[in-house]
Tab-separated table of C-alpha atoms in Angstrom:
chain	number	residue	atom	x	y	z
A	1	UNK	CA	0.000	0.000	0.000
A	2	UNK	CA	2.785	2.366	1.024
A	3	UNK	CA	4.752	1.331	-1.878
A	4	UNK	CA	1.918	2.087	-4.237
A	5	UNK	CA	0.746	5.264	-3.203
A	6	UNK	CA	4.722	6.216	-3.447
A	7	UNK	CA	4.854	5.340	-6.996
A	8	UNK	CA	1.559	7.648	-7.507
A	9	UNK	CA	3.091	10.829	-6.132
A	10	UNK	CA	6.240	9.899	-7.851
A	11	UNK	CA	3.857	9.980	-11.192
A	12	UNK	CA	2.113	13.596	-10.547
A	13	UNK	CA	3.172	16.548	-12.479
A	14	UNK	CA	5.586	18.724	-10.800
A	15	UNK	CA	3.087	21.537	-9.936
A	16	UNK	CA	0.751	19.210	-8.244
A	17	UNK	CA	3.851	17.422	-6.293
A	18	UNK	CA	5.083	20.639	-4.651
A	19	UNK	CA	1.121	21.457	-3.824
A	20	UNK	CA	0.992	18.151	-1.910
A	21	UNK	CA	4.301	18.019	-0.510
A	22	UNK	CA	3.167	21.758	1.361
A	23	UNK	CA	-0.394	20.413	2.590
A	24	UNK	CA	1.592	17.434	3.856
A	25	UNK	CA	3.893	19.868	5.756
A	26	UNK	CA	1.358	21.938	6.788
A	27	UNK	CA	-0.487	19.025	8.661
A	28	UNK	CA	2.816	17.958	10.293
A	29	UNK	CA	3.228	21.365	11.493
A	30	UNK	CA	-0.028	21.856	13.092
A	31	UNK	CA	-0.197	18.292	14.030
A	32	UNK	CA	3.463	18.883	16.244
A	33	UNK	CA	1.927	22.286	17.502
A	34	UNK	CA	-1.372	19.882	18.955
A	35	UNK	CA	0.934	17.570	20.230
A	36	UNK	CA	3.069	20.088	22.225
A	37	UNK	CA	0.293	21.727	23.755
A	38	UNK	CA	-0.961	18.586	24.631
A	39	UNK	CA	-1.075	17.716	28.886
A	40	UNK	CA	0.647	14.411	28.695
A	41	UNK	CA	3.820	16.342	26.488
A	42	UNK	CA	3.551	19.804	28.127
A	43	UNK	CA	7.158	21.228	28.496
A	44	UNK	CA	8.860	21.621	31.971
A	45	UNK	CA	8.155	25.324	33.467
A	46	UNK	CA	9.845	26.796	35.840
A	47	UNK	CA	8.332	27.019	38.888
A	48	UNK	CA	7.497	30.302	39.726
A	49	UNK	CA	7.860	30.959	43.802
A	50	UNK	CA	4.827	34.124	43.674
A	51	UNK	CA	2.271	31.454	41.976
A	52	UNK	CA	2.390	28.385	43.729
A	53	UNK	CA	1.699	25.112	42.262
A	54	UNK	CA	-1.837	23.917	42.359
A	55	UNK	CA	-0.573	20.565	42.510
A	56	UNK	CA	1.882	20.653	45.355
A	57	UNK	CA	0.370	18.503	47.957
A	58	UNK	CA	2.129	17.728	51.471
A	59	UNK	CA	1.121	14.158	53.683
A	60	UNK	CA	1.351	14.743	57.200
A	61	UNK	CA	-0.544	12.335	60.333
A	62	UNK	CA	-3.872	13.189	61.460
A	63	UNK	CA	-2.646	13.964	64.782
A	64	UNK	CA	1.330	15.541	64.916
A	65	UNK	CA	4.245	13.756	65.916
A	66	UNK	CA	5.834	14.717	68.936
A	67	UNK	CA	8.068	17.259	68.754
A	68	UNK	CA	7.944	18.412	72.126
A	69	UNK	CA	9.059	15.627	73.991
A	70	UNK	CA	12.562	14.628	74.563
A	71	UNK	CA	13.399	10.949	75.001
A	72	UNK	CA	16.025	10.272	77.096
A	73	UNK	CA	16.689	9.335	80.138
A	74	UNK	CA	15.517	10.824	83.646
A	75	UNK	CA	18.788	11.604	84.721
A	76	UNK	CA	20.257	13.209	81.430
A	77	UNK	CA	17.054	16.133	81.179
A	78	UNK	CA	18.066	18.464	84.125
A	79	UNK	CA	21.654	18.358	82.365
A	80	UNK	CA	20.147	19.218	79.016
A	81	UNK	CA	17.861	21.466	80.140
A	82	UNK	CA	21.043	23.467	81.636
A	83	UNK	CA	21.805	23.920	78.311
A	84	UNK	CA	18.904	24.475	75.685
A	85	UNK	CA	18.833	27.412	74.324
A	86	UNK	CA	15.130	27.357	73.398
A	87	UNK	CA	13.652	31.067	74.213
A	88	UNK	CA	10.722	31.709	76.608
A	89	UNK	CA	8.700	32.917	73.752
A	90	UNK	CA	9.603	30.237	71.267
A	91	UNK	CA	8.918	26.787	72.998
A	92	UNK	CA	8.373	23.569	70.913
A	93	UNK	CA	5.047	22.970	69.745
A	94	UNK	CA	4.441	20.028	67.812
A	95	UNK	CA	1.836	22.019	65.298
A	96	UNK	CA	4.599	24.790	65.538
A	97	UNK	CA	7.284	21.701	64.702
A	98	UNK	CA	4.977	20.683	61.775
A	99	UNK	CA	4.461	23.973	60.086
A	100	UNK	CA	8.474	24.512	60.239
A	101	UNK	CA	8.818	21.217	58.850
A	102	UNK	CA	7.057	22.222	55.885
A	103	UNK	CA	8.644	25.017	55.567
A	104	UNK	CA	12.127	23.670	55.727
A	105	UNK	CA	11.683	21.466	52.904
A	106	UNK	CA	9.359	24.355	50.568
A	107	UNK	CA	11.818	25.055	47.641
A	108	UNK	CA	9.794	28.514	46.822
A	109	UNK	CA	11.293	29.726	49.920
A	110	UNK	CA	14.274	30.406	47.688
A	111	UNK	CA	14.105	32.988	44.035
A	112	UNK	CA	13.481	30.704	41.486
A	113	UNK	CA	11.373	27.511	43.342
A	114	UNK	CA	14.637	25.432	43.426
A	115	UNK	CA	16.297	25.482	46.840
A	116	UNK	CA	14.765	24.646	50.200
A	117	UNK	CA	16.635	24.561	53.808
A	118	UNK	CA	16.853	20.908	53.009
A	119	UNK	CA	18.915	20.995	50.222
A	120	UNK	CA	21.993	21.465	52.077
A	121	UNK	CA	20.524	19.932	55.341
A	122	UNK	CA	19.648	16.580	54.300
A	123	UNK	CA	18.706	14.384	56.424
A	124	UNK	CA	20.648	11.087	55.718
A	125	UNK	CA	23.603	13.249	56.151
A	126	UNK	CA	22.851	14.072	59.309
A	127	UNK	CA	21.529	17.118	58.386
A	128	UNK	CA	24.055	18.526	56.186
A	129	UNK	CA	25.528	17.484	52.979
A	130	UNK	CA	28.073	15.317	51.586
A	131	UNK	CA	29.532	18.736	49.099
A	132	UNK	CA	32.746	20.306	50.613
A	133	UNK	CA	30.866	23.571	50.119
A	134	UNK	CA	27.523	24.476	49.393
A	135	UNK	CA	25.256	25.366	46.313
A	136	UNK	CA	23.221	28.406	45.848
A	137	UNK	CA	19.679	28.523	44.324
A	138	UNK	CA	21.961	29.855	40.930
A	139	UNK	CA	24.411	26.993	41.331
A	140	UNK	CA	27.025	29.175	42.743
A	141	UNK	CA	29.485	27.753	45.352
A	142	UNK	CA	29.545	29.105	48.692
A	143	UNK	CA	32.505	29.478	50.761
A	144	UNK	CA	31.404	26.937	53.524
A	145	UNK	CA	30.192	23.058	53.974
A	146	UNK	CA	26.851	23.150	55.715
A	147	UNK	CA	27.231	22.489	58.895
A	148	UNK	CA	24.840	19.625	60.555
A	149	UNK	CA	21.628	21.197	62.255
A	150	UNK	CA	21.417	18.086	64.840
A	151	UNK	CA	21.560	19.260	68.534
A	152	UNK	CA	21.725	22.707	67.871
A	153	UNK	CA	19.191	22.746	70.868
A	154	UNK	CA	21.773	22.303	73.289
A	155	UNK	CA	24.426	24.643	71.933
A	156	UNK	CA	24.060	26.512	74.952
A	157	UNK	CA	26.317	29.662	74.169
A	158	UNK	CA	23.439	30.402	71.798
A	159	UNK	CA	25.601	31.533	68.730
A	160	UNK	CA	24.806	30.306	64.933
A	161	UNK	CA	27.133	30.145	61.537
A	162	UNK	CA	30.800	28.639	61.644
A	163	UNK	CA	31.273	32.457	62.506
A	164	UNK	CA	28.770	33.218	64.863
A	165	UNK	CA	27.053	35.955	62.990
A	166	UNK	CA	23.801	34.879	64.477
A	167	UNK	CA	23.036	35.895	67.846
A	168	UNK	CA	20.032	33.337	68.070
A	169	UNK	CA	18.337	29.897	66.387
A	170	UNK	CA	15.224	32.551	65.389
A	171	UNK	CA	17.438	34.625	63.341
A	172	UNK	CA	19.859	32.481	61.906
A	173	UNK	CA	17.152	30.306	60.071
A	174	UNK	CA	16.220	33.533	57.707
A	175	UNK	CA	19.568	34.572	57.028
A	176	UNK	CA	19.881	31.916	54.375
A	177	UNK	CA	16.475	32.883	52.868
A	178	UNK	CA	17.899	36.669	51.969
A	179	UNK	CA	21.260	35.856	51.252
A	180	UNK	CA	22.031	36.553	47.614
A	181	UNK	CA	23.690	33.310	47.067
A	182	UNK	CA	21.692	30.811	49.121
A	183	UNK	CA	18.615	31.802	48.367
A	184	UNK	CA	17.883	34.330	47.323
A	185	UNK	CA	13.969	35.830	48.460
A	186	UNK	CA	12.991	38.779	50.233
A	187	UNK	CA	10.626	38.365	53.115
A	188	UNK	CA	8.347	40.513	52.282
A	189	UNK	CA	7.043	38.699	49.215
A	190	UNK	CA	7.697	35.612	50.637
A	191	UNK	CA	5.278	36.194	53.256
A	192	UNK	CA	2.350	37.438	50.422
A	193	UNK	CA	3.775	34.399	48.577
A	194	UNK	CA	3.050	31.939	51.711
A	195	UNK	CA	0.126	33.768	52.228
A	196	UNK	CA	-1.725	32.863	48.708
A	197	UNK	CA	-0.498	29.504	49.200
A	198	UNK	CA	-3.389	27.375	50.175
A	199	UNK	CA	-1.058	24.960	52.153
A	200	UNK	CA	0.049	27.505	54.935
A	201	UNK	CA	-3.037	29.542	56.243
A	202	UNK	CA	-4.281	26.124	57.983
A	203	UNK	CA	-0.990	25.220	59.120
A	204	UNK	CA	0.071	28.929	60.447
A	205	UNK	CA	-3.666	28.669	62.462
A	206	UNK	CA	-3.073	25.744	63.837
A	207	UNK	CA	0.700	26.362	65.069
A	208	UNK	CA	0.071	30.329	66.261
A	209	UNK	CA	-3.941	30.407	66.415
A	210	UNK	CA	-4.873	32.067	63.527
A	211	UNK	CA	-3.425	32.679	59.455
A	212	UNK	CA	-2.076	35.359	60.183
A	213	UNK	CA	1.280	35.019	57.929
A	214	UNK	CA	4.623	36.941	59.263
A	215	UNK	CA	8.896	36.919	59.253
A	216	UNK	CA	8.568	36.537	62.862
A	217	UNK	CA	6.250	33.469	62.668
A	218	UNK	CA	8.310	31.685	59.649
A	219	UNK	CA	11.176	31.989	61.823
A	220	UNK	CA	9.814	30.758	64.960
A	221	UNK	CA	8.087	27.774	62.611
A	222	UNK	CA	11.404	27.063	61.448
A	223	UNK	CA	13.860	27.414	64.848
A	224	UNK	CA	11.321	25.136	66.409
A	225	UNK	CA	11.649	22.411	63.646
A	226	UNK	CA	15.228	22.557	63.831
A	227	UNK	CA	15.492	22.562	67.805
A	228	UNK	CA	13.038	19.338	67.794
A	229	UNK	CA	16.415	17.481	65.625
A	230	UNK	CA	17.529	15.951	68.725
A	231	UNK	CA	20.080	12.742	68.648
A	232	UNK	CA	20.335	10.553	71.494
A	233	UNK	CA	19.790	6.814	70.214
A	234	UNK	CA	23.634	6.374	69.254
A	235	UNK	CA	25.589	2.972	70.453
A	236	UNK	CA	27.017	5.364	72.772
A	237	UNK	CA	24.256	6.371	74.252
A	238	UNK	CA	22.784	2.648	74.807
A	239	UNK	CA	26.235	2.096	76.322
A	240	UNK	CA	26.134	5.219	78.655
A	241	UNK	CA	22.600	4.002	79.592
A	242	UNK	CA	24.327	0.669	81.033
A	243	UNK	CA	27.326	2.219	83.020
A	244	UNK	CA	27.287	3.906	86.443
A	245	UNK	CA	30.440	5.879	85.271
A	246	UNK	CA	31.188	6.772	81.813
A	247	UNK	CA	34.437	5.927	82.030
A	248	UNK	CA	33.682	2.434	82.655
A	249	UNK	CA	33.833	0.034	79.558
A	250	UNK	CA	30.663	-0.054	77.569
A	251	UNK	CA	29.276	-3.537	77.981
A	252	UNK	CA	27.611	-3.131	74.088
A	253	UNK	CA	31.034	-1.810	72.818
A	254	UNK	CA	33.286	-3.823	70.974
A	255	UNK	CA	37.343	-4.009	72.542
A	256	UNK	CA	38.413	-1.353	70.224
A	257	UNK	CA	35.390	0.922	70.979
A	258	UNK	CA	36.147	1.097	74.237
A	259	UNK	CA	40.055	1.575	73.975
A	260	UNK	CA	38.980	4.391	71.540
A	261	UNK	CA	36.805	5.519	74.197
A	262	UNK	CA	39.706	5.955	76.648
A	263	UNK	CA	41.819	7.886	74.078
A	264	UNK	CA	39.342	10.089	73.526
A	265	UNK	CA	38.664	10.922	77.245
A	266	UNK	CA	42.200	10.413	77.930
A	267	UNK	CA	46.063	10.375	75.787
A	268	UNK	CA	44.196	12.216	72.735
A	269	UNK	CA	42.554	14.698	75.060
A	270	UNK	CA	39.621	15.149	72.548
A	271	UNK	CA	37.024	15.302	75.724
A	272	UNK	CA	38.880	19.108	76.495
A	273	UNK	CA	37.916	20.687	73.447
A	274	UNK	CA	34.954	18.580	71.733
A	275	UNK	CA	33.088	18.507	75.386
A	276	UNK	CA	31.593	21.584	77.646
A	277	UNK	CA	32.182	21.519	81.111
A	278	UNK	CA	35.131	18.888	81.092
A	279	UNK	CA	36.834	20.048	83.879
A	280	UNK	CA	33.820	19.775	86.164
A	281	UNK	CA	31.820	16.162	87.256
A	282	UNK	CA	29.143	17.319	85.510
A	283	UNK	CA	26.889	14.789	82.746
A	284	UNK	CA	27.285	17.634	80.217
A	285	UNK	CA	30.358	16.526	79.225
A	286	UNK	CA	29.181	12.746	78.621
A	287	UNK	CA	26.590	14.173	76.693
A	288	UNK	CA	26.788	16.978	73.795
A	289	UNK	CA	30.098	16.529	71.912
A	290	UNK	CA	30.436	20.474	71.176
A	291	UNK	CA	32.745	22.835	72.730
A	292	UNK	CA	31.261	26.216	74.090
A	293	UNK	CA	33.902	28.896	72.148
A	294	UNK	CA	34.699	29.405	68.923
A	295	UNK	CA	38.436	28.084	68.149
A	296	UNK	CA	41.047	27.930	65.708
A	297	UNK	CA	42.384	24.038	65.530
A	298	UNK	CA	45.490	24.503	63.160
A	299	UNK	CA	44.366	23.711	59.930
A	300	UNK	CA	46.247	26.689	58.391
A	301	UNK	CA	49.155	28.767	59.479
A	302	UNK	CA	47.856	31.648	58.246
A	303	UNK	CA	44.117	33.580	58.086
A	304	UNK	CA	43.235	33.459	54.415
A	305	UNK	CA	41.344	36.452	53.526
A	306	UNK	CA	38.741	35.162	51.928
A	307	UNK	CA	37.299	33.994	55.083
A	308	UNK	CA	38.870	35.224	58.410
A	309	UNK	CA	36.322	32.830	60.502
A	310	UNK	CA	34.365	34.814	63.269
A	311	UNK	CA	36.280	37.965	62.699
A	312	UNK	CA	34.234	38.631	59.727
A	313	UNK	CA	31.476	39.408	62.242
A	314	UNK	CA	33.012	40.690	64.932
A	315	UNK	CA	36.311	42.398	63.413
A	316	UNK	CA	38.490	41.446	66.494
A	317	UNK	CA	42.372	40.485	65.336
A	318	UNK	CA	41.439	37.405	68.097
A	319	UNK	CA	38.864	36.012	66.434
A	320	UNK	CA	40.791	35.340	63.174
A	321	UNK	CA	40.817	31.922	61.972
A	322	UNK	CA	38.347	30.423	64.554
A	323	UNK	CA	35.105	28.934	63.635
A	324	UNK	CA	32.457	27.574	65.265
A	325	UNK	CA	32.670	24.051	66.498
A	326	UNK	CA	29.958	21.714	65.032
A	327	UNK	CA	28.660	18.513	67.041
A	328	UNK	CA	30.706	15.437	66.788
A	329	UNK	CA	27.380	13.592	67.011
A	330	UNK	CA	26.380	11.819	64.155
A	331	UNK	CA	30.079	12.211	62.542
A	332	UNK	CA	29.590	9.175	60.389
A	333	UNK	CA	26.841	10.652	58.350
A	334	UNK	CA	28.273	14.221	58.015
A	335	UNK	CA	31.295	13.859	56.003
A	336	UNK	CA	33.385	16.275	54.905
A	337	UNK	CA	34.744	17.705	57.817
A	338	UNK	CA	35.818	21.179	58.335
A	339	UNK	CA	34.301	24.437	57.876
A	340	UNK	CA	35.581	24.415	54.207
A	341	UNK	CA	34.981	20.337	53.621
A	342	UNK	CA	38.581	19.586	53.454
A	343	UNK	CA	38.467	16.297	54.980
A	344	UNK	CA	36.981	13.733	53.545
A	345	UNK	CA	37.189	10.702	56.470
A	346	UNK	CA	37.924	10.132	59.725
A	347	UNK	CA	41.088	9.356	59.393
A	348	UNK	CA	41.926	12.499	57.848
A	349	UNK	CA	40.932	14.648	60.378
A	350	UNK	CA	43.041	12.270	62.854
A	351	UNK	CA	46.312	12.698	61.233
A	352	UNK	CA	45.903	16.122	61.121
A	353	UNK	CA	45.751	15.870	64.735
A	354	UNK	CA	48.078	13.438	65.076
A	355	UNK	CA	50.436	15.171	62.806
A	356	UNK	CA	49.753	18.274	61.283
A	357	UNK	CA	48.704	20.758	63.398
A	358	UNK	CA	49.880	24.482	62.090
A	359	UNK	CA	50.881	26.965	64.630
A	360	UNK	CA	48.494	29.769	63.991
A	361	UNK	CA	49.076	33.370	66.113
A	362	UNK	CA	45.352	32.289	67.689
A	363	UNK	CA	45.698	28.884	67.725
A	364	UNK	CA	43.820	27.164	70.716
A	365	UNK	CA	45.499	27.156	73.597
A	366	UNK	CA	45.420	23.445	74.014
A	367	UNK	CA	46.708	22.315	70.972
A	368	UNK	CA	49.786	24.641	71.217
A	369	UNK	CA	52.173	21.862	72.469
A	370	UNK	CA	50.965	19.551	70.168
A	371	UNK	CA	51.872	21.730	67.034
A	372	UNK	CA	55.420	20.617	66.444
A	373	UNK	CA	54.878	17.164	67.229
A	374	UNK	CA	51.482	16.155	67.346
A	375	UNK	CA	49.830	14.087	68.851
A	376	UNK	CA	51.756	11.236	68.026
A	377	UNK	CA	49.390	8.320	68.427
A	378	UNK	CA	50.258	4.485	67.483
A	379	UNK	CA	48.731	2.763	65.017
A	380	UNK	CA	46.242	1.178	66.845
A	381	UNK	CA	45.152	3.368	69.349
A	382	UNK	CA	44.245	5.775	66.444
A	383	UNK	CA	42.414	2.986	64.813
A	384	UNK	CA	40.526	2.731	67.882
A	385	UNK	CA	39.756	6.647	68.076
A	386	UNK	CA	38.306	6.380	64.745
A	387	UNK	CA	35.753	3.092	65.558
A	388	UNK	CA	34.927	5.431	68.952
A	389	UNK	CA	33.782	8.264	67.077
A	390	UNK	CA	31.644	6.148	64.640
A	391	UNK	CA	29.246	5.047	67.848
A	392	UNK	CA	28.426	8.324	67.937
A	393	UNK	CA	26.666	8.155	64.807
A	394	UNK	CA	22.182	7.555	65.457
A	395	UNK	CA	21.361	5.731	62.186
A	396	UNK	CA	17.656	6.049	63.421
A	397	UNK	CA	17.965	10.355	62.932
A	398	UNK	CA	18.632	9.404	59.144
A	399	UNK	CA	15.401	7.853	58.396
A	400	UNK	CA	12.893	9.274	61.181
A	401	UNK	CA	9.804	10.127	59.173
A	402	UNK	CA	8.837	13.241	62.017
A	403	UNK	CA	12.187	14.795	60.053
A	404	UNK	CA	11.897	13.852	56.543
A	405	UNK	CA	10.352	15.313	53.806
A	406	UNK	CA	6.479	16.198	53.975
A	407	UNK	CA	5.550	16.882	50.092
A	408	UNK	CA	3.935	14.203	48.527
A	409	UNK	CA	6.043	12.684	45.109
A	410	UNK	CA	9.447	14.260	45.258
C-alpha cells in the first residue's frame, strides 16, 4: 500500500507534487503544535515561587508527631535542660514543629522555586551534605560546607554560623532565605507568597492560632523544627545508659570501641575541646560533643582572607581563623569535615591531629604543644579513636519520618 501510493506521487506533475508536498507539511506542522500543547507532552516550566503550584500537595498524620518531647533518660534532662537554648517565647510545639517542617523542605522559599533549607541539610547526612561547600539557588558555590543542624538545641552559648554571625536559632534560620547566594527571596514577598499559598493559612492557624502570615512566625516555625532534631539513640548512648560511670567500659562496645573511648577521654585529650564543662563532674560533658567557644584548631598557618572565621562578624584580630565548632554527634553521616569540607574521612581529620597541626598566632590554647609534634598516636590506638567516634553516629535520625520530607512525590 505504502509502496503504491509512493509510486503515484512519484507519477504527478511537478506543480501538483510541490502542492501536496506543502499540505503534507502543513499538517505535520499543526499536528506537532497539537501535540506540544498537549497535557501528557507539556514542556517543563519553571516554577514560579509568587504562583504556587496547584498541585503541590504535602502528607502529614492526622494527629502531629511529637516534637515536644525529649526521650532520654531521667537523669540526662536536668543536664540538658542546663543547656537548651530554646527562648521563653519560642517553645516547641508540635503544630509549631509541623508547620516549620514544611517550611524547611518548601523550595519557593528560595528565588526561582529550586532550593529549600533541606537541600543542604539533608537528612541522611545528618543534616548537612556530603559537598565540601555548598550550592546556591543559581548553582554558585559558597565558601562553607553546611554544617549539621542536629543538637543545635543544646548549643548553649546560643551563637549560629561557623562564625557566629547569628546571635540566636530565630534569626539564623532567615539569614539563608535573603542571602544573595543561598537563596535568594525577600521576606516581604515571601510572606504574600506563603500567604496565597493554600497549604500555609491552615498550618500557620493551627501552630500560632490564627493565618495570620509573618517573618517573625516563619522563623519561629522554622527554629522550632530545627530545635526538635535531637540525637540521642547512638551505640554510645545505649552504652552510657548501662554504666554507672562513663568511664567504665561499655558492655555493648566492641574491645576497640572502648580503647577508643579511653583515648578520647584520655592520651588524645579530645574530651577538652569537643566537650563543655570537662573540667567539672558534671553529665554535660558525657553528653553533647560540642565545645562552648569558637576556636582555631590549626588547619592553616595563616588567616586566608577570603574567610577570616568569626572575625568577619566581629572584626576582632582574636577572632581570626576560629570557627564555630559543630557537634561530633552523628560524625559518620556528616562527612566532609571542616568548615571548608577539606576532609573527607575520619582518618583524615586524625592525622591532622596526630600530625599536622599548624601553629596559627590564635591557635587554641590546648593544641599549642601539640603543634610541632602532634599528637603522636600508634597505630592502633588511632584505629581505635576512629571506631569510637563512629558510635556516635544515630542511624535512626537518618530515616525518622517526624524529620523527613512532607511533600507528597518528590
Amino acid at each position: 500500500m505504502a509502496l503504491t501510493k509512493c509510486l503515484a506521487i512519484h507519477q504527478l506533475p511537478s506543480e501538483e507534487l510541490t502542492l501536496y508536498l506543502l499540505i503534507i507539511l502543513i499538517g505535520l506542522f499543526f499536528s506537532t503544535a497539537g501535540m506540544a500543547q498537549s497535557p501528557d507532552r507539556s514542556p517543563a516550566q519553571e516554577t514560579s515561587p509568587d504562583s504556587p503550584p496547584s498541585v503541590r500537595r504535602i502528607g502529614l498524620p492526622d494527629t502531629p508527631f511529637r516534637y515536644d518531647h525529649l526521650d532520654v533518660p531521667v537523669r540526662w534532662v536536668d543536664v540538658l535542660s542546663r543547656l537548651d537554648n530554646t527562648p521563653p517565647d519560642n517553645p516547641i510545639t508540635d503544630h509549631g514543629a509541623t508547620l516549620g517542617r514544611v517550611l524547611f523542605y518548601d523550595t519557593t522559599l528560595s528565588a526561582n522555586a529550586t532550593t529549600s533549607c533541606a537541600s543542604c541539610h539533608l537528612q541522611k547526612y545528618g543534616f548537612s551534605e556530603p559537598r565540601s561547600t555548598s550550592v546556591g539557588f543559581r548553582g554558585e558555590k559558597v565558601t562553607r560546607n553546611s554544617m549539621s543542624l542536629v543538637n543545635l538545641r543544646f548549643h548553649s552559648r546560643g551563637r549560629f554560623f561557623w562564625d557566629e554571625r547569628a546571635a540566636t536559632l530565630e534569626q539564623q534560620v532567615l539569614m539563608p532565605i535573603e542571602n544573595p547566594v543561598e537563596m535568594g527571596h525577600q521576606l516581604g514577598p515571601l510572606v504574600k507568597q506563603l500567604s496565597a499559598d493554600p497549604i500555609y493559612p491552615p498550618l500557620f492557624e493551627n501552630a500560632f492560632g490564627d493565618r495570620q502570615i509573618t517573618e517573625n512566625r516563619i522563623a519561629r516555625a522554622l527554629a522550632q523544627f530545627v530545635r526538635s532534631i535531637v540525637s540521642f539513640g547512638s551505640r554510645y548512648d545505649e552504652g552510657l545508659r548501662q554504666v554507672s560511670s562513663p568511664l567504665d567500659p561499655f558492655p555493648n562496645f566492641t574491645e576497640q570501641e572502648n580503647l577508643g573511648k579511653e583515648q578520647f577521654f584520655g592520651r588524645a585529650r579530645c574530651a577538652e575541646c569537643h566537650l563543655p564543662d570537662h573540667d567539672s563532674k558534671s553529665m554535660n560533658q558525657w553528653l553533647v560533643f560540642q565545645l562552648k567557644e569558637p576556636g582555631n584548631n590549626g588547619i592553616d598557618m595563616d588567616t586566608p582572607k577570603s574567610d577570616p572565621g568569626v572575625a568577619s562578624h566581629s572584626g576582632r584580630a582574636q577572632d581570626r581563623g576560629k570557627f564555630k565548632p559543630s557537634t561530633l554527634r552523628n560524625i559518620g553521616l556528616t562527612s566532609p569535615y571542616m568548615h571548608d569540607g577539606r576532609f573527607v574521612t575520619l582518618d583524615q581529620v586524625i592525622e591532622h591531629y596526630n600530625w599536622s597541626i599548624r601553629p596559627h598566632e590564635n591557635l587554641d590554647p590546648r593544641l599549642a604543644e601539640f603543634s610541632a609534634n602532634g599528637m603522636a598516636l600508634p597505630e592502633v590506638p588511632k584505629v581505635a579513636l576512629a571506631a569510637f567516634l563512629e558510635t556516635l553516629t544515630d542511624e535512626s535520625l537518618a530515616t525518622d519520618p517526624k524529620y523527613a520530607d512532607p511533600f507528597v512525590g518528590r
